Every structure is written in structure tokens, then in C-alpha cells.
């Protein structure tokens, strides 16, 4: 198999569930949920009076529940707020997989936190995720993603936040996400240019499964690797949409097999059932099969994709 880009973390991020750190009942549910990642929120879902209690909850939770197999991310308050410094100190103490920075406007918001983590000797595996949810964040998405390229950068992932963007701009929540699609695509383009990943925004109306499914389908079609979620009822659908289906796996395996045929080493294009397939599709196919394997390993499924191609 040729390389899976080393800059793309070999992690599943189909379903990224946000949970208010103040909600102990919801925290207790997490170990039974099948999401790929959990965002422990200290920011907007926790009132100012409850920030300290929310931090205490996380201290107790991290001591008791490691959540094996799930990526753990703590969303902190802005460092410029009254809570940011204590939140970041908690992150350094708990060493989650990543810290999620809210309302990132410019690259310095990311590099500043990177410097603070380095000063605190936080291990390099403690990564940074950035919420892109302000007009300036969208305008600067490319520069922010580019900051992830600098040596020692911890930036892994951008997460779009449409609730804040709609609040700031007045754009309405319309079917098909009319008018905000260019902003979403700008974020996808930015992460693609600099080897990062993008997570799609939350969908608020968690009882509307049909509209949620449509938005997941739109998100994967746009190039997002997964979706930020607010409710357990959204996990299964996000996992389904952001994971490859059987037809896509079979197609990817056919591409890998075609380029593995004797004599195909020097071919850059092949014919598969009347369709031109280029060598660049091989890289995509290998990524897809790799992802399918990760999913199969996670669910312990017996029917893993073929490995003999
Ligand atoms: N994570 C884990 N468990 C959750 C959860 C979440 N995000 N949201 C709900 N649950 C649990 C509830 O605790 C409840 O558990 P129980 O059956 O043991 O009582 C169960 O799922 C059903 O919840 P439900 O009654 O349908 O919803 P709710 O009224 O408890 O919560 C919200 C609704 C929207 C307040 C809640 O889902 C929530 O806070 N979501 C996250 C919000 C957030 O993180 N915002 C910031 C990012 S945008
Ligand atoms: Mg927000």
C-alpha cells in the first residue's frame, strides 16, 4: 500500500459529541455511547457561575473514566476571558487528546496557545483543535490552517460553528444551508491545503432525524470527515454517513486490485468497467479502505474489508 498521508491522523472522527462539562448525568452516559470523540465543553454551554464546578466535574471524570477508543477533547474559554487561564491549566493537568479553542479569529490565537502548552511541557500528543465560528475566522481560515504547518504546531483539526456565525452575520438557518455553503467550503479547502481535517457544524434540532440525515449527507459530500453532535441520538446516523458504505469499499478495493495487477506498476490510468481510473484515485481508495479497517477494528466486526489487495 502506498502512503496514507502522515499529516492526516489515522483516527476516526465521524461523530464528535459535545457534552456540557457541568452535566454529570450526561458525562456518566459517555462510556456507553458509540461516538468516535467527545468534546467536554467548558465554554458556551456552561454559565459563568458554574465554570469552576464544571472543571471539578472534568477532574473527577478523567480520573475515573478513561473512555478507551474515544478521542477526548476539552473545549476551553477564550484565554482573554476570566476563565481561559484556569481552563488551560486544567487541560495541562488532565492531558486530553486535544484542546478545542473557541472563536479562533487568526493564526496567533492558535500559536499563542501552542506556546503556552510548550512552556508547560505538555506532551506533543496533546493537540489543538480550532473552532471556526466568527466572520474573521472564516476570512482567515487558510492562514489559521497554515499555522498548522509550522514546526512544532499542534493544530490537527478545524471545527465549524454555524450557531455563532449565524449570530454574528444574521444569516438565517435555511434548508440546504443556503448562503453558508461557501463558508463551509472555504474551511474544507483550507484544511485540505495544509493537511488537516475539518469537522462539520452541529445540527440543533436533534429530534428531526430526516433533516439531520440530509445534513450529514451534505457534510460528507463537501469533504468534512465528521460532524460535531449535541445529542446521543445523532451518533448512529453520523457514524453511518461519515463512514464508507459497502459499495464504496468494494469500489475502492477494485481500484486497489486494478493497480496491483501484473504490469500495472507503470500505468497511471486503467479501465475499470468502462470508467477511467487514475493513479490519484488509488490514493483515495487506499484512504477509504484504511478508514473502513479502522471502523471494523473499532466495532470488532467480523467482516473486515479484504486485506489481500
Ligand atoms: N452527551 C451525553 N449525554 C447526553 C447529551 C450529550 N450531549 N445530551 C443528552 N444526553 C443524555 C441525557 O442526559 C439523557 O440521559 P438520561 O436518559 O440518563 O436522562 C438522554 O441523553 C436523553 O436526553 P434528552 O432528555 O433527550 O435531552 P436533554 O433535555 O437531557 O438534553 C440538550 C438536551 C440539548 C440540553 C443536551 O443534549 C445538551 O446539552 N447537548 C449538548 C450541548 C452542547 O454541548 N452545546 C455546546 C456545543 S454547540
Ligand atoms: Mg460557539
mmCIF file of N, CA and C and ligand atoms in Angstrom, residues 17-21 23-30 33 38-41 43-46 75 131 133 163-164 202 204 206-207 228-233 235, ligand 1:
data_model
loop_
_atom_site.group_PDB
_atom_site.id
_atom_site.type_symbol
_atom_site.label_atom_id
_atom_site.label_comp_id
_atom_site.label_asym_id
_atom_site.label_seq_id
_atom_site.Cartn_x
_atom_site.Cartn_y
_atom_site.Cartn_z
ATOM 1 N N UNK A 17 -19.113 14.147 19.748
ATOM 2 C CA UNK A 17 -20.228 14.553 20.624
ATOM 3 C C UNK A 17 -19.793 15.595 21.640
ATOM 4 N N UNK A 18 -20.508 16.706 21.662
ATOM 5 C CA UNK A 18 -20.240 17.729 22.674
ATOM 6 C C UNK A 18 -21.081 17.451 23.909
ATOM 7 N N UNK A 19 -20.453 17.594 25.072
ATOM 8 C CA UNK A 19 -21.204 17.409 26.315
ATOM 9 C C UNK A 19 -20.821 18.537 27.279
ATOM 10 N N UNK A 20 -21.836 19.229 27.802
ATOM 11 C CA UNK A 20 -21.525 20.304 28.756
ATOM 12 C C UNK A 20 -20.844 19.704 29.986
ATOM 13 N N UNK A 21 -19.691 20.217 30.346
ATOM 14 C CA UNK A 21 -18.948 19.625 31.464
ATOM 15 C C UNK A 21 -19.695 19.776 32.781
ATOM 16 N N UNK A 23 -22.784 18.913 33.159
ATOM 17 C CA UNK A 23 -23.872 17.929 33.198
ATOM 18 C C UNK A 23 -23.341 16.540 33.576
ATOM 19 N N UNK A 24 -23.366 16.245 34.870
ATOM 20 C CA UNK A 24 -22.777 14.970 35.324
ATOM 21 C C UNK A 24 -23.540 13.758 34.799
ATOM 22 N N UNK A 25 -24.856 13.923 34.696
ATOM 23 C CA UNK A 25 -25.661 12.814 34.186
ATOM 24 C C UNK A 25 -25.248 12.463 32.748
ATOM 25 N N UNK A 26 -25.036 13.481 31.935
ATOM 26 C CA UNK A 26 -24.603 13.252 30.542
ATOM 27 C C UNK A 26 -23.183 12.687 30.512
ATOM 28 N N UNK A 27 -22.320 13.175 31.388
ATOM 29 C CA UNK A 27 -20.943 12.640 31.435
ATOM 30 C C UNK A 27 -20.981 11.146 31.733
ATOM 31 N N UNK A 28 -21.853 10.755 32.665
ATOM 32 C CA UNK A 28 -21.926 9.340 33.048
ATOM 33 C C UNK A 28 -22.394 8.451 31.907
ATOM 34 N N UNK A 29 -23.056 9.036 30.944
ATOM 35 C CA UNK A 29 -23.572 8.255 29.809
ATOM 36 C C UNK A 29 -22.483 7.929 28.781
ATOM 37 N N UNK A 30 -21.403 8.698 28.795
ATOM 38 C CA UNK A 30 -20.466 8.670 27.671
ATOM 39 C C UNK A 30 -19.866 7.294 27.395
ATOM 40 N N UNK A 33 -21.743 5.192 24.949
ATOM 41 C CA UNK A 33 -22.079 5.748 23.631
ATOM 42 C C UNK A 33 -21.012 5.398 22.593
ATOM 43 N N UNK A 38 -15.269 12.828 21.972
ATOM 44 C CA UNK A 38 -16.119 13.613 22.882
ATOM 45 C C UNK A 38 -15.466 14.970 23.114
ATOM 46 N N UNK A 39 -16.265 16.016 22.964
ATOM 47 C CA UNK A 39 -15.810 17.367 23.337
ATOM 48 C C UNK A 39 -16.429 17.698 24.692
ATOM 49 N N UNK A 40 -15.585 17.857 25.695
ATOM 50 C CA UNK A 40 -16.053 18.261 27.023
ATOM 51 C C UNK A 40 -16.081 19.789 27.026
ATOM 52 N N UNK A 41 -17.290 20.347 27.101
ATOM 53 C CA UNK A 41 -17.391 21.793 26.891
ATOM 54 C C UNK A 41 -17.365 22.565 28.199
ATOM 55 N N UNK A 43 -17.052 25.966 27.645
ATOM 56 C CA UNK A 43 -17.346 27.310 27.136
ATOM 57 C C UNK A 43 -18.845 27.622 27.175
ATOM 58 N N UNK A 44 -19.465 27.760 26.018
ATOM 59 C CA UNK A 44 -20.789 28.387 25.979
ATOM 60 C C UNK A 44 -21.927 27.578 26.608
ATOM 61 N N UNK A 45 -21.756 26.280 26.798
ATOM 62 C CA UNK A 45 -22.851 25.521 27.416
ATOM 63 C C UNK A 45 -22.765 25.534 28.945
ATOM 64 N N UNK A 46 -21.784 26.251 29.483
ATOM 65 C CA UNK A 46 -21.632 26.331 30.949
ATOM 66 C C UNK A 46 -21.715 27.801 31.367
ATOM 67 N N UNK A 75 -13.049 21.650 25.384
ATOM 68 C CA UNK A 75 -13.220 22.994 24.819
ATOM 69 C C UNK A 75 -13.124 24.006 25.959
ATOM 70 N N UNK A 131 -12.091 26.141 16.721
ATOM 71 C CA UNK A 131 -13.437 26.421 16.223
ATOM 72 C C UNK A 131 -13.353 27.603 15.257
ATOM 73 N N UNK A 133 -15.771 29.975 13.776
ATOM 74 C CA UNK A 133 -17.177 30.318 14.029
ATOM 75 C C UNK A 133 -17.398 31.824 14.124
ATOM 76 N N UNK A 163 -23.702 28.175 14.619
ATOM 77 C CA UNK A 163 -24.576 28.957 15.502
ATOM 78 C C UNK A 163 -23.985 30.343 15.739
ATOM 79 N N UNK A 164 -22.706 30.388 16.066
ATOM 80 C CA UNK A 164 -22.078 31.693 16.294
ATOM 81 C C UNK A 164 -21.989 32.494 15.009
ATOM 82 N N UNK A 202 -22.615 21.671 14.300
ATOM 83 C CA UNK A 202 -23.729 20.975 14.958
ATOM 84 C C UNK A 202 -25.044 21.248 14.228
ATOM 85 N N UNK A 204 -28.925 21.645 15.402
ATOM 86 C CA UNK A 204 -29.575 21.880 16.702
ATOM 87 C C UNK A 204 -30.825 21.050 16.969
ATOM 88 N N UNK A 206 -32.394 18.214 17.381
ATOM 89 C CA UNK A 206 -31.960 16.813 17.459
ATOM 90 C C UNK A 206 -33.086 15.803 17.344
ATOM 91 N N UNK A 207 -34.333 16.285 17.331
ATOM 92 C CA UNK A 207 -35.436 15.336 17.128
ATOM 93 C C UNK A 207 -35.777 15.167 15.628
ATOM 94 N N UNK A 228 -19.805 17.553 14.391
ATOM 95 C CA UNK A 228 -19.950 17.828 15.816
ATOM 96 C C UNK A 228 -21.416 17.603 16.171
ATOM 97 N N UNK A 229 -21.649 16.894 17.267
ATOM 98 C CA UNK A 229 -23.007 16.490 17.638
ATOM 99 C C UNK A 229 -23.361 17.062 19.001
ATOM 100 N N UNK A 230 -24.674 17.178 19.242
ATOM 101 C CA UNK A 230 -25.094 17.685 20.553
ATOM 102 C C UNK A 230 -25.881 16.661 21.347
ATOM 103 N N UNK A 231 -26.298 15.562 20.699
ATOM 104 C CA UNK A 231 -27.193 14.637 21.404
ATOM 105 C C UNK A 231 -26.853 13.204 20.993
ATOM 106 N N UNK A 232 -26.985 12.255 21.962
ATOM 107 C CA UNK A 232 -26.648 10.858 21.635
ATOM 108 C C UNK A 232 -27.443 10.305 20.461
ATOM 109 N N UNK A 233 -28.661 10.820 20.251
ATOM 110 C CA UNK A 233 -29.499 10.284 19.167
ATOM 111 C C UNK A 233 -28.893 10.577 17.785
ATOM 112 N N UNK A 235 -25.626 10.084 17.010
ATOM 113 C CA UNK A 235 -24.353 9.381 16.811
ATOM 114 C C UNK A 235 -24.423 8.336 15.689
HETATM 115 N N1 LIG B 1 -23.939 13.900 25.841
HETATM 116 C C1 LIG B 1 -24.236 12.829 26.607
HETATM 117 N N2 LIG B 1 -25.491 12.533 27.022
HETATM 118 C C2 LIG B 1 -26.480 13.372 26.645
HETATM 119 C C3 LIG B 1 -26.224 14.504 25.847
HETATM 120 C C4 LIG B 1 -24.896 14.755 25.437
HETATM 121 N N3 LIG B 1 -24.582 15.817 24.678
HETATM 122 N N4 LIG B 1 -27.387 15.133 25.613
HETATM 123 C C5 LIG B 1 -28.334 14.424 26.234
HETATM 124 N N5 LIG B 1 -27.792 13.373 26.864
HETATM 125 C C6 LIG B 1 -28.470 12.346 27.646
HETATM 126 C C7 LIG B 1 -29.345 13.000 28.706
HETATM 127 O O1 LIG B 1 -28.605 13.214 29.886
HETATM 128 C C8 LIG B 1 -30.424 11.961 28.870
HETATM 129 O O2 LIG B 1 -29.911 10.932 29.706
HETATM 130 P P1 LIG B 1 -30.893 10.117 30.691
HETATM 131 O O3 LIG B 1 -31.758 9.287 29.779
HETATM 132 O O4 LIG B 1 -29.953 9.313 31.512
HETATM 133 O O5 LIG B 1 -31.653 11.148 31.445
HETATM 134 C C9 LIG B 1 -30.574 11.356 27.475
HETATM 135 O O6 LIG B 1 -29.366 11.656 26.790
HETATM 136 C C10 LIG B 1 -31.745 11.932 26.715
HETATM 137 O O7 LIG B 1 -31.621 13.335 26.682
HETATM 138 P P2 LIG B 1 -32.886 14.255 26.364
HETATM 139 O O8 LIG B 1 -33.857 14.209 27.502
HETATM 140 O O9 LIG B 1 -33.414 13.900 25.023
HETATM 141 O O10 LIG B 1 -32.246 15.676 26.255
HETATM 142 P P3 LIG B 1 -31.884 16.677 27.433
HETATM 143 O O11 LIG B 1 -33.061 17.584 27.650
HETATM 144 O O12 LIG B 1 -31.338 15.960 28.609
HETATM 145 O O13 LIG B 1 -30.698 17.491 26.754
HETATM 146 C C11 LIG B 1 -29.716 19.195 25.462
HETATM 147 C C12 LIG B 1 -30.902 18.266 25.581
HETATM 148 C C13 LIG B 1 -29.742 19.884 24.113
HETATM 149 C C14 LIG B 1 -29.786 20.255 26.579
HETATM 150 C C15 LIG B 1 -28.414 18.334 25.584
HETATM 151 O O14 LIG B 1 -28.488 17.348 24.593
HETATM 152 C C16 LIG B 1 -27.119 19.066 25.529
HETATM 153 O O15 LIG B 1 -26.740 19.756 26.467
HETATM 154 N N6 LIG B 1 -26.338 18.902 24.418
HETATM 155 C C17 LIG B 1 -25.006 19.423 24.285
HETATM 156 C C18 LIG B 1 -24.988 20.949 24.225
HETATM 157 C C19 LIG B 1 -23.592 21.457 23.955
HETATM 158 O O16 LIG B 1 -22.618 20.793 24.210
HETATM 159 N N7 LIG B 1 -23.502 22.710 23.441
HETATM 160 C C20 LIG B 1 -22.243 23.290 23.114
HETATM 161 C C21 LIG B 1 -21.802 22.965 21.725
HETATM 162 S S1 LIG B 1 -22.858 23.622 20.493
#
